[in-house]
Each structure stands twice: as structure tokens, then as C-alpha cells.
CSV table of C-alpha atoms in Angstrom, one decimal:
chain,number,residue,atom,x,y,z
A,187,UNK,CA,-85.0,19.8,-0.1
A,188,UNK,CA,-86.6,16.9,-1.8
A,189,UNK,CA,-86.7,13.3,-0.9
A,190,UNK,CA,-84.8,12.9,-4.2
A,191,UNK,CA,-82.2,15.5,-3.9
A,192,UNK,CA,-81.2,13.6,0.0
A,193,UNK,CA,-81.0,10.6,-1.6
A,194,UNK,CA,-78.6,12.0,-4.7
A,195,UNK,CA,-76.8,14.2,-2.0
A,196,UNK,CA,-75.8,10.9,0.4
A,197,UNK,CA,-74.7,8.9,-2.9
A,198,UNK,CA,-72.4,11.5,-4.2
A,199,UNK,CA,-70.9,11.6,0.0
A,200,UNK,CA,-70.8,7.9,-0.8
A,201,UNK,CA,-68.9,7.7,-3.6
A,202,UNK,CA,-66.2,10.7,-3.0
A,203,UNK,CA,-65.8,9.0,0.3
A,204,UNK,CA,-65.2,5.6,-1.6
A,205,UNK,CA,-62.9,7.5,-3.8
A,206,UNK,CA,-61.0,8.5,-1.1
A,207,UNK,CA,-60.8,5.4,0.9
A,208,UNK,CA,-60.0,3.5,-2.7
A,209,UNK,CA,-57.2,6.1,-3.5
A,210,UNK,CA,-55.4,5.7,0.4
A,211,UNK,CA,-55.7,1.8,0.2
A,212,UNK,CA,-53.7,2.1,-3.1
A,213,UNK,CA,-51.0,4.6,-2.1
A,214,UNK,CA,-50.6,2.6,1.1
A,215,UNK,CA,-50.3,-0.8,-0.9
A,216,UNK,CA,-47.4,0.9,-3.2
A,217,UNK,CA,-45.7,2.2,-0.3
A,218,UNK,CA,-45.6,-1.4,1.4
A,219,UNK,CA,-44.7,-3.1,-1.7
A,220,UNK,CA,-42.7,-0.9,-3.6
A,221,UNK,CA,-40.3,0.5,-0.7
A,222,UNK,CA,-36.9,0.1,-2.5
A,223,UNK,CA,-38.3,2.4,-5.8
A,224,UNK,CA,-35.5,5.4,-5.5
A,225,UNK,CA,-35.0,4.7,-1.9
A,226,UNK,CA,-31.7,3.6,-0.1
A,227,UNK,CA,-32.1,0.9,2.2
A,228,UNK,CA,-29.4,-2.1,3.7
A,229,UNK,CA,-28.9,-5.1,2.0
A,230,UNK,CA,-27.9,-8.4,3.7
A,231,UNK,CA,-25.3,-10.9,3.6
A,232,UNK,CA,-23.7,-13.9,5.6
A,233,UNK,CA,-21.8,-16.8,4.5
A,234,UNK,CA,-24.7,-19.3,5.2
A,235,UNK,CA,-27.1,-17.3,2.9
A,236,UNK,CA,-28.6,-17.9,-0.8
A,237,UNK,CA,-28.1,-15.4,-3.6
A,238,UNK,CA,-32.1,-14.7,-4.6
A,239,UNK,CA,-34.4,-12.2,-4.4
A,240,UNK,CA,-33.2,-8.7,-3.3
A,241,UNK,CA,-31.4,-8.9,0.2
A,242,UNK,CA,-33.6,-6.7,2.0
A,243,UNK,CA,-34.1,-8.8,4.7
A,244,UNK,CA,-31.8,-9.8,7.4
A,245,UNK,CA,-33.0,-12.6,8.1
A,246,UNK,CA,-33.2,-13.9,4.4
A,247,UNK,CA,-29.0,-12.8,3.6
A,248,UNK,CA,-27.7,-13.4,0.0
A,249,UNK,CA,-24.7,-15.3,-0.4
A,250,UNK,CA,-22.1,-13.3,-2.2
A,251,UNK,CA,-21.2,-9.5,-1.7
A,252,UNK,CA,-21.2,-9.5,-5.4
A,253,UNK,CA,-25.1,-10.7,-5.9
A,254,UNK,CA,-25.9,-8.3,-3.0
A,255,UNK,CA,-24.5,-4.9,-4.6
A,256,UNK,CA,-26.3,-6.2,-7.9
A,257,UNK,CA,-29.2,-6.0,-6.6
A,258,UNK,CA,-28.5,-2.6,-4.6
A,259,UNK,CA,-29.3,1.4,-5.6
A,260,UNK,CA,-27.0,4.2,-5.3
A,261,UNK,CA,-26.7,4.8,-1.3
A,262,UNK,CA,-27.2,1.5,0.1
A,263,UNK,CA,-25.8,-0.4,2.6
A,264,UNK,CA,-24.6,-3.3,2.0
A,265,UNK,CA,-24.3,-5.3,5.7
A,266,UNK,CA,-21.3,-8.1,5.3
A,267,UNK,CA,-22.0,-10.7,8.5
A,268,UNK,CA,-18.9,-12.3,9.6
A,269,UNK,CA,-17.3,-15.2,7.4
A,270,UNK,CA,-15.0,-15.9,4.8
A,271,UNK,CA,-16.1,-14.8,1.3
A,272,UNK,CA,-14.1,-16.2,-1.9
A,273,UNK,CA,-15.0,-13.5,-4.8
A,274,UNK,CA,-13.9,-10.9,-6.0
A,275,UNK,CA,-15.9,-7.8,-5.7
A,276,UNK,CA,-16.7,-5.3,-8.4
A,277,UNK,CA,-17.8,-2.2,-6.9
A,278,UNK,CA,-20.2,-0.6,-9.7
A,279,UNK,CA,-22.8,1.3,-7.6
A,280,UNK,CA,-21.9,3.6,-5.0
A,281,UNK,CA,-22.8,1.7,-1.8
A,282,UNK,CA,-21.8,1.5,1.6
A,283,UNK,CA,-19.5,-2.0,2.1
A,284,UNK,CA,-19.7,-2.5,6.0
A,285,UNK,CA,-18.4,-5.5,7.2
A,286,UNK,CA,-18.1,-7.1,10.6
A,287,UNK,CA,-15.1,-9.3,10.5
A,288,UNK,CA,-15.5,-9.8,7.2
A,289,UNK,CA,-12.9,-11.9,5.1
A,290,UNK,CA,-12.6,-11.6,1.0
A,291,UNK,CA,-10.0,-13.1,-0.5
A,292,UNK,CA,-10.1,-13.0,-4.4
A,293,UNK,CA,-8.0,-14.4,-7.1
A,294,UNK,CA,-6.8,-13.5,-10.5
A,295,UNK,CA,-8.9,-12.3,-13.5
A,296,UNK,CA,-10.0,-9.3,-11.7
A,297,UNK,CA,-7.4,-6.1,-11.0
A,298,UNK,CA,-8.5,-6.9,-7.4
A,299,UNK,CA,-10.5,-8.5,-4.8
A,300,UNK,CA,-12.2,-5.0,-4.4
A,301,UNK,CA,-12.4,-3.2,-7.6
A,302,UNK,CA,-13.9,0.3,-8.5
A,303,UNK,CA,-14.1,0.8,-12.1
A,304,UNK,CA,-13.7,4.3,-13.9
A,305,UNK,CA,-16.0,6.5,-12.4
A,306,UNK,CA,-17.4,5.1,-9.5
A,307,UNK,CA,-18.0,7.4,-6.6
A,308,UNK,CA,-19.4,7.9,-3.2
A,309,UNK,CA,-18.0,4.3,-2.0
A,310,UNK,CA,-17.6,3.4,1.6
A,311,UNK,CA,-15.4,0.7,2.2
A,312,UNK,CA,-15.2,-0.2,6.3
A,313,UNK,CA,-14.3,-3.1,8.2
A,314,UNK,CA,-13.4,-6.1,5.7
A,315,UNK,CA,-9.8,-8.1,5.9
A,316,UNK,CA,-9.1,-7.5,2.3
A,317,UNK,CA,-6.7,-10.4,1.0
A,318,UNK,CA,-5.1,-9.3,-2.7
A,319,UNK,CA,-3.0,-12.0,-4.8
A,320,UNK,CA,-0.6,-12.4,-7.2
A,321,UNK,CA,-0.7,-11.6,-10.6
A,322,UNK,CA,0.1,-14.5,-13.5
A,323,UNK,CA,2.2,-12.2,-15.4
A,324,UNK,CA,4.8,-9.4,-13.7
A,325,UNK,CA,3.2,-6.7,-16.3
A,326,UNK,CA,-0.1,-6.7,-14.8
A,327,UNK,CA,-0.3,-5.0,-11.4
A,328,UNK,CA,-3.5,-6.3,-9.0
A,329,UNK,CA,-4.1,-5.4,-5.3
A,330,UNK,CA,-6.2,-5.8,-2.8
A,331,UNK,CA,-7.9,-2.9,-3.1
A,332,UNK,CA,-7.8,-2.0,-7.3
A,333,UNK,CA,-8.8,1.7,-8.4
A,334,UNK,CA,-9.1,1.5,-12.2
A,335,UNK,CA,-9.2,5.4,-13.4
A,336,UNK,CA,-11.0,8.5,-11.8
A,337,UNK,CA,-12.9,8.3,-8.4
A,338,UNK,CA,-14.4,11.1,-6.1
A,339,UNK,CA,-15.3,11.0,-2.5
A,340,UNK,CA,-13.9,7.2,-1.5
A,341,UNK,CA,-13.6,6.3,2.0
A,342,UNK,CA,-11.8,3.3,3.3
A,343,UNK,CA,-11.8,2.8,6.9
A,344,UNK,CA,-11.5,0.0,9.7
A,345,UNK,CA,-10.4,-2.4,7.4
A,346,UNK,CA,-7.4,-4.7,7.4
A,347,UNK,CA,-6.2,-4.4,3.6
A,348,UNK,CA,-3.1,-8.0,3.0
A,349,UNK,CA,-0.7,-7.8,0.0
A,350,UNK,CA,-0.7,-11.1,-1.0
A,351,UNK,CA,2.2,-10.6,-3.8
A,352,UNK,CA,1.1,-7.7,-5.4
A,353,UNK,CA,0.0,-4.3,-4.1
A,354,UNK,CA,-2.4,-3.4,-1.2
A,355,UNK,CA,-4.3,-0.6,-2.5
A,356,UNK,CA,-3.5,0.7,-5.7
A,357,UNK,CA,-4.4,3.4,-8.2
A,358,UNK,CA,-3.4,4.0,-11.6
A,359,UNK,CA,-0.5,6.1,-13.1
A,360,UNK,CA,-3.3,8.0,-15.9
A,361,UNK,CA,-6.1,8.0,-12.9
A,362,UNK,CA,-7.2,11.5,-11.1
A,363,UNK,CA,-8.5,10.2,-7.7
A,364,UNK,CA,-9.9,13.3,-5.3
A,365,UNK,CA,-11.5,13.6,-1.9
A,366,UNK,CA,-10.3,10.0,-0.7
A,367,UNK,CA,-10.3,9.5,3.1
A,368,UNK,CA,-8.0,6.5,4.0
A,369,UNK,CA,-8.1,6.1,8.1
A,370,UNK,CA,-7.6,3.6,10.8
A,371,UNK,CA,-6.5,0.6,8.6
A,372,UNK,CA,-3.9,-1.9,8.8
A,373,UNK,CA,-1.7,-2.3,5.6
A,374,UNK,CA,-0.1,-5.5,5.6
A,375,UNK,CA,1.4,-8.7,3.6
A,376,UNK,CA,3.6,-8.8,1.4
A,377,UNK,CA,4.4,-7.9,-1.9
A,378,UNK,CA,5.9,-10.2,-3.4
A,379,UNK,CA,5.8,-14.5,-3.0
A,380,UNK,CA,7.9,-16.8,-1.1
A,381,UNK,CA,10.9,-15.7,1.2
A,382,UNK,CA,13.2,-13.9,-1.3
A,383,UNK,CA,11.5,-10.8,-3.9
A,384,UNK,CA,13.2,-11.9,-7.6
A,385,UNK,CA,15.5,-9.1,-9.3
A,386,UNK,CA,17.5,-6.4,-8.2
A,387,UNK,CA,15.8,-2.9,-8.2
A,388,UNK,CA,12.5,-1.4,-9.6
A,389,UNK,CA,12.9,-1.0,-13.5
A,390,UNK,CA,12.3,-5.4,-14.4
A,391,UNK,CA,9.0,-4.9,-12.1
A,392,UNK,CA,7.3,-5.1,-15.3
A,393,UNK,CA,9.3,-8.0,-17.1
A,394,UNK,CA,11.2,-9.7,-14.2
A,395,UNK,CA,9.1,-12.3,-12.0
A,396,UNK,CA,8.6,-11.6,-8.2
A,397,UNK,CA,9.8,-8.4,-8.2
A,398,UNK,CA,8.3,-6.3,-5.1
A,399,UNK,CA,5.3,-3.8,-5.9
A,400,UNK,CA,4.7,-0.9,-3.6
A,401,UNK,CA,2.3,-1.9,-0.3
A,402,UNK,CA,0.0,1.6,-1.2
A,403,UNK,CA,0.1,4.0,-4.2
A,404,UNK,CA,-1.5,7.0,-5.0
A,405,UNK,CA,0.1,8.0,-8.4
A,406,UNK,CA,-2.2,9.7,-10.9
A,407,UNK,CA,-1.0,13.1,-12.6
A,408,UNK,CA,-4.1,14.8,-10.8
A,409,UNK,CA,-4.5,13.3,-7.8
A,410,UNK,CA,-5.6,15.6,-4.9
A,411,UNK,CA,-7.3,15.9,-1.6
A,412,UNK,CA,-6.1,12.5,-0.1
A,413,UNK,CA,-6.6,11.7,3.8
A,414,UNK,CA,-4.5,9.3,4.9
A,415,UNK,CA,-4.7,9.1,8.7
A,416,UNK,CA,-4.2,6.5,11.6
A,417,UNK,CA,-3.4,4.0,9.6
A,418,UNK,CA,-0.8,1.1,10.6
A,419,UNK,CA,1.9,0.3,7.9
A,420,UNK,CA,3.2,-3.3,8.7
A,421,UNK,CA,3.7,-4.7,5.6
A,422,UNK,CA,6.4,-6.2,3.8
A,423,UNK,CA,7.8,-4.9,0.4
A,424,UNK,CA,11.5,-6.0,0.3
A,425,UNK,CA,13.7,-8.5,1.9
A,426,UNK,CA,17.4,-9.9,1.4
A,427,UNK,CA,18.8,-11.3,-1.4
A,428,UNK,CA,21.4,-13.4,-3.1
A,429,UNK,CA,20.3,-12.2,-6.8
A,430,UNK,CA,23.7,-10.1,-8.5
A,431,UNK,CA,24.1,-6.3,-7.4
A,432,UNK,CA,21.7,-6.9,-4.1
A,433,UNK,CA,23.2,-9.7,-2.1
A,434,UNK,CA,24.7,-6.5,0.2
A,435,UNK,CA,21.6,-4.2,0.5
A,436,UNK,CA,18.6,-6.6,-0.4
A,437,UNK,CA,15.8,-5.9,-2.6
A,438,UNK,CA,12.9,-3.8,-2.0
A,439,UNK,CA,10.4,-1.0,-3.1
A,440,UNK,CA,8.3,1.8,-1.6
A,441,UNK,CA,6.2,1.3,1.0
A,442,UNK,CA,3.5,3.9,0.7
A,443,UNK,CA,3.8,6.5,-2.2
A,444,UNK,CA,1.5,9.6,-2.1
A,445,UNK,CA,2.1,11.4,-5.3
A,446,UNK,CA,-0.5,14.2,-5.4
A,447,UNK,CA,-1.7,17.7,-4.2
A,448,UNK,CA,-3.3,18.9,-0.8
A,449,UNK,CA,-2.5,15.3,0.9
A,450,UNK,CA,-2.6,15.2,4.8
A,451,UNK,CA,0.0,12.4,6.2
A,452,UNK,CA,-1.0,12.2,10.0
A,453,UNK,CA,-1.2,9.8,13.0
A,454,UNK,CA,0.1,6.6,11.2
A,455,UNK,CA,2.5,3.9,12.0
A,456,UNK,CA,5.2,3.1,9.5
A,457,UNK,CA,6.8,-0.1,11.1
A,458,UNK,CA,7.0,-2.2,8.1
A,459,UNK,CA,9.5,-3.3,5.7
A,460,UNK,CA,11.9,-2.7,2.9
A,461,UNK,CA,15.1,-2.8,1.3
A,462,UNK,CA,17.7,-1.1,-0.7
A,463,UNK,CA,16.4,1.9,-1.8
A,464,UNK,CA,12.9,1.4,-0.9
A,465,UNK,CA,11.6,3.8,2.2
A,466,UNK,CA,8.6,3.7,4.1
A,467,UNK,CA,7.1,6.8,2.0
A,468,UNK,CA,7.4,9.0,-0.8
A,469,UNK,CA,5.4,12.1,-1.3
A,470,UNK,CA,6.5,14.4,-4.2
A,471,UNK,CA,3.2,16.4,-4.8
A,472,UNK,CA,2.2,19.9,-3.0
A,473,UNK,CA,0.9,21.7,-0.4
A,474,UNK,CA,1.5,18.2,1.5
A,475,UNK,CA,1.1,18.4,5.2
A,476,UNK,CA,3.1,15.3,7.5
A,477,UNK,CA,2.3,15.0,11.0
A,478,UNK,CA,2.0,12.8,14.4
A,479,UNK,CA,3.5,10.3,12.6
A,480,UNK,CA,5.8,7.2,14.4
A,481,UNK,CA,8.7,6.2,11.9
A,482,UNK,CA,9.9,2.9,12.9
A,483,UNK,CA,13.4,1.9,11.0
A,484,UNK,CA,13.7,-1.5,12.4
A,485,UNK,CA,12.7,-3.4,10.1
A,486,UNK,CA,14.8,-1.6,7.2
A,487,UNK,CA,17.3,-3.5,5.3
A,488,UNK,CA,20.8,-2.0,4.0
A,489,UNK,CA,20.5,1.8,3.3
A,490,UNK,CA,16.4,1.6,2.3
A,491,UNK,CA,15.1,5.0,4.5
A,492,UNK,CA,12.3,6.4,5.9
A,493,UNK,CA,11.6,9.0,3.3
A,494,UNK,CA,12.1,10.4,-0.7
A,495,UNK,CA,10.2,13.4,-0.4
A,496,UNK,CA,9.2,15.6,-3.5
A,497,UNK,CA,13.0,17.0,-4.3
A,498,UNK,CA,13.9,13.3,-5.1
A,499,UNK,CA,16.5,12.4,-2.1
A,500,UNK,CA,16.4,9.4,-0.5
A,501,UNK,CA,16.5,10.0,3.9
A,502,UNK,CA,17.6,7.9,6.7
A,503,UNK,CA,15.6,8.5,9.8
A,504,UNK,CA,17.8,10.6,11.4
A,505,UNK,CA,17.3,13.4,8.7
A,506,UNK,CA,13.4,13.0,7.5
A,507,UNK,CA,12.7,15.2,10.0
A,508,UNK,CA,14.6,18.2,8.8
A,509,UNK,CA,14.2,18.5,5.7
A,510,UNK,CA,10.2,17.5,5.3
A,511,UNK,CA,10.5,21.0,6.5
A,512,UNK,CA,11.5,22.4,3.2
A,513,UNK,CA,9.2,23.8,0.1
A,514,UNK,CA,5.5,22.6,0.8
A,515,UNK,CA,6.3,19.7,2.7
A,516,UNK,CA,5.3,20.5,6.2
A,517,UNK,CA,6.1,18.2,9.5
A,518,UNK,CA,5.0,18.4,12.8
A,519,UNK,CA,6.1,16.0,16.2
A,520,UNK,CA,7.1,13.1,13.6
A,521,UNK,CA,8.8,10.1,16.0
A,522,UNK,CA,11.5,8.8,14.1
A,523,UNK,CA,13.1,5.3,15.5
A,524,UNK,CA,16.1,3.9,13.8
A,525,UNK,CA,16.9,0.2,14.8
A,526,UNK,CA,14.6,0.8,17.7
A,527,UNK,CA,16.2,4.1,19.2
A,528,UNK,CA,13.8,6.7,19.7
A,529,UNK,CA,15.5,10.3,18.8
């Protein structure tokens, strides 16, 4: 081999090696710089934080929960340090909301403090007190927890979800909500504002001021699959009255009303109250399965029960029982207690 060839031979080594090392140092450089690029990752926020950049950094937190999923992908978590947060929260990508003794309270203008619009998915929502408020007019429902049209695969969990004169959690009547898991949260608040809920009965909800929503509805035509286990019902959605027709048996509405298919009722604590004809839970879809359950009638006012099941009869405590048993409404080692008596 020539001198010549050598010397042509080492350069081309040279410059494939160079090539090599250049083409590394670049896809190292977009890797360190451009980690988020159709990645999930956890976003930050605390209550002494600053809404810029992209909340990547614990140490850096954002400001708002709001700013934080803005700036979020599909997947993310978005970490929620302890504090008191005044927004309200539109949930438009499907993130992971995990709080650690969170607070949100929100105020009108929004259907709720946390609000998924139509379509949004594959939310987590876990470990937030979740304060709702009261609406300005009586024809427009808020909550809470606000689920404007169809969602799939929604999980709320370890969170502490106040009425605050409207509704808890709420869904809508022409929504089709499926797959939701709702476990190990504490419903409470009330529905209604001030001492005494306005009217008498439910059908001036809509026109008459103060009237008591329901603490937790499920109510779309095609609602199915919904989870709602271990969850502690303490809320208030009726109370006594001196308004004509109810100064004997108070006013009140429903509790918690599950009106859809293949819903599991299990391991929850219904200790809350209402009045009248309110109860503690309606369920009128199918294949509905009730279980484990503690009934607790104490706080019921006048003839208001503990369940209108899906053939439309209201049930005092001593009853439920029975006739859950019928069609396909299933109940298993339900504890009823009716002014505190266990039976």
C-alpha cells in the first residue's frame, strides 16, 4: 500500500469517526433539551409559585393548577403541593390531578371548580378538597365537580368533594359517562345556602331560589360502568322548613342518584341528610349490584328514606333491604340504622 493510499485510508477513519461522534453529540443534545416532545412527565405546583415556563421542575412550581395543565401533554401528572388555590379548573387534557391537601375553591362563571368538558378522557382526579358554590340563577346547575357531556375512563379518588349550595359532583341529563371509578371520597356540604332550603319539593328547582340540588348525580340516558365504592356520604341536601305544604316533613332532595347500567354500589357510608321525600339513594338503571353498604337514617327528616330503587317506591330503612332484592337490583350484608338502631 502506498504512502498515499495510508494517508487517504486514516482521513476517511477520521471523518466517519467525526461523523459519528457529531451525530451522538446531537441526538444526546435533543434528548437533554427536548425531553417533554411526546413524553409524559409531572408538572409542579405550590401556592408560593409563579405561572412561567413549563412546570417541569419542582423546585421552579407554577402558580395555578390552571397554567400547570396548559402547559401539560396527555398523561401527565400534574403534582398540587399543599395550599389553598382560588380558580376554577378546566380539565382539557387528560392528566393526572394529584394533590396533597390540596384546597380549590372556585366561583361562578364556570359549571364548576373542576370541570371536564365534552370529551375529555383518561382523567385522574385524587386527593384535592374540592369546594363548589352557588349558582346566580336557580336554572343553572354548578358543582364541585362539573361533567359537561360524554367522558370515558374517569377516576376520582381520595378527595374530599363540599357542596357549597349547589351539587357535589354532577353530570348531565343528555351526557353518556362510562368506566368511571368514584372511591374513598368524602361527599359533603350542602346544597343549598343558609339554614332553611327555599320551596317545597323538587319541580321549582329550576325557577324557585334555594331550592336543594342533589349531593351526587349520575343521570345521562347511557350511562354505564360506574364504580362507586368506599366513599363517605355526609352531606346535607334538605332540612326543615316553615315554607307552605313542608312545615311538617321539611324540604329536601336526593342524596346520591345513580341512574345507569352495570353500576356497583359497595362499601360506602350514607350518614348524611335529607328531607321529605328525598333518600339517601336512587338507582333505577340495570344489572345494579348494592353491597357492604352502612345506611345511617339519623339524620333523616319526616318520611325522606333510605332508598327509591329502579321500580319508583320510595323505602324506609327497615325495608331497603328486602326489596333491593328484586329485578336486577342485587344487595348483599347492607347495615341499615334508623334513628341510630342497628337492625
Amino acid at each position: 500500500m502506498s504512502f498515499l493510499q495510508k494517508k487517504l485510508d486514516i482521513f476517511r477513519a477520521i471523518r466517519f469517526g467525526s461523523k459519528r461522534f457529531t451525530m451522538f453529540v446531537a441526538a444526546l443534545l435533543f434528548l437533554l433539551t427536548v425531553p417533554m416532545i411526546g413524553i409524559s412527565q409531572d408538572r409542579y405546583v405550590a401556592s408560593t409559585g409563579v405561572d412561567v415556563g413549563n412546570c417541569s421542575l419542582p423546585g421552579s412550581p407554577c402558580l395555578t393548577i390552571q397554567y400547570a395543565i396548559d402547559q401539560a401533554i396527555a398523561g401527565d401528572n400534574v403534582n398540587v403541593s399543599s395550599g389553598t388555590y382560588n380558580e376554577n379548573v378546566n380539565i382539557n387534557v387528560p392528566v393526572n390531578l394529584l394533590g396533597t391537601n390540596a384546597i380549590v375553591q372556585g366561583s361562578d362563571g364556570m359549571p364548576g371548580t373542576f370541570h371536564l368538558p365534552n370529551g375529555m378522557n383518561d382523567v385522574t382526579i385524587n386527593g384535592f378538597t374540592i369546594i363548589g358554590y352557588d349558582s346566580a340563577s336557580p336554572g343553572l346547575e354548578r358543582a364541585a365537580i362539573y361533567l359537561t357531556g360524554n367522558h370515558n375512563n374517569i377516576t376520582i379518588t381520595n378527595n374530599t368533594i363540599t357542596a357549597n349550595g349547589e351539587a357535589g359532583l354532577l353530570d348531565e341529563v343528555s351526557g353518556a359517562n362510562t368506566n368511571f371509578i368514584i372511591q374513598n371520597n368524602t361527599f359533603n356540604g350542602q346544597t343549598f345556602v343558609g339554614s332553611t332550603p327555599g320551596d317545597c319539593g323538587f319541580s321549582n328547582q329550576f325557577t324557585a331560589p334555594n331550592v336543594p340540588r342533589q349531593l351526587v348525580v349520575f343521570q345521562g340516558a347511557t350511562d354505564n360502568n360506574i364504580q362507586f365504592l368506599d366513599n363517605i356520604i355526609s352531606g346535607i341536601a334538605g332540612g326543615t322548613t316553615m315554607f307552605a305544604g313542608c312545615e311538617t316533613n321539611g324540604q329536601g332532595n336526593t342524596l346520591v342518584t345513580i341512574d345507569a347500567t352495570n353500576v356497583t354500589i359497595t362499601g360506602n357510608t350514607f350518614n348524611g341528610t335529607t328531607a321529605r321525600f328525598g333518600t339517601m339513594l336512587r338507582t333505577r338503571g340495570t344489572a345494579v349490584s348494592i353491597s357492604d353498604n352502612v345506611f345511617d337514617g339519623s339524620n333523616l327528616i319526616g318520611p325522606a328514606g333510605i332508598l327509591f330503587p329502579f321500580f319508583g317506591i320510595l323505602l324506609s330503612p327497615m325495608i331497603a333491604a328486602v326489596a333491593m332484592s328484586f329485578s336486577s337490583v342485587s344487595v348483599i350484608s347492607n347495615a341499615l340504622r334508623l334513628r341510630n338502631l342497628k337492625l
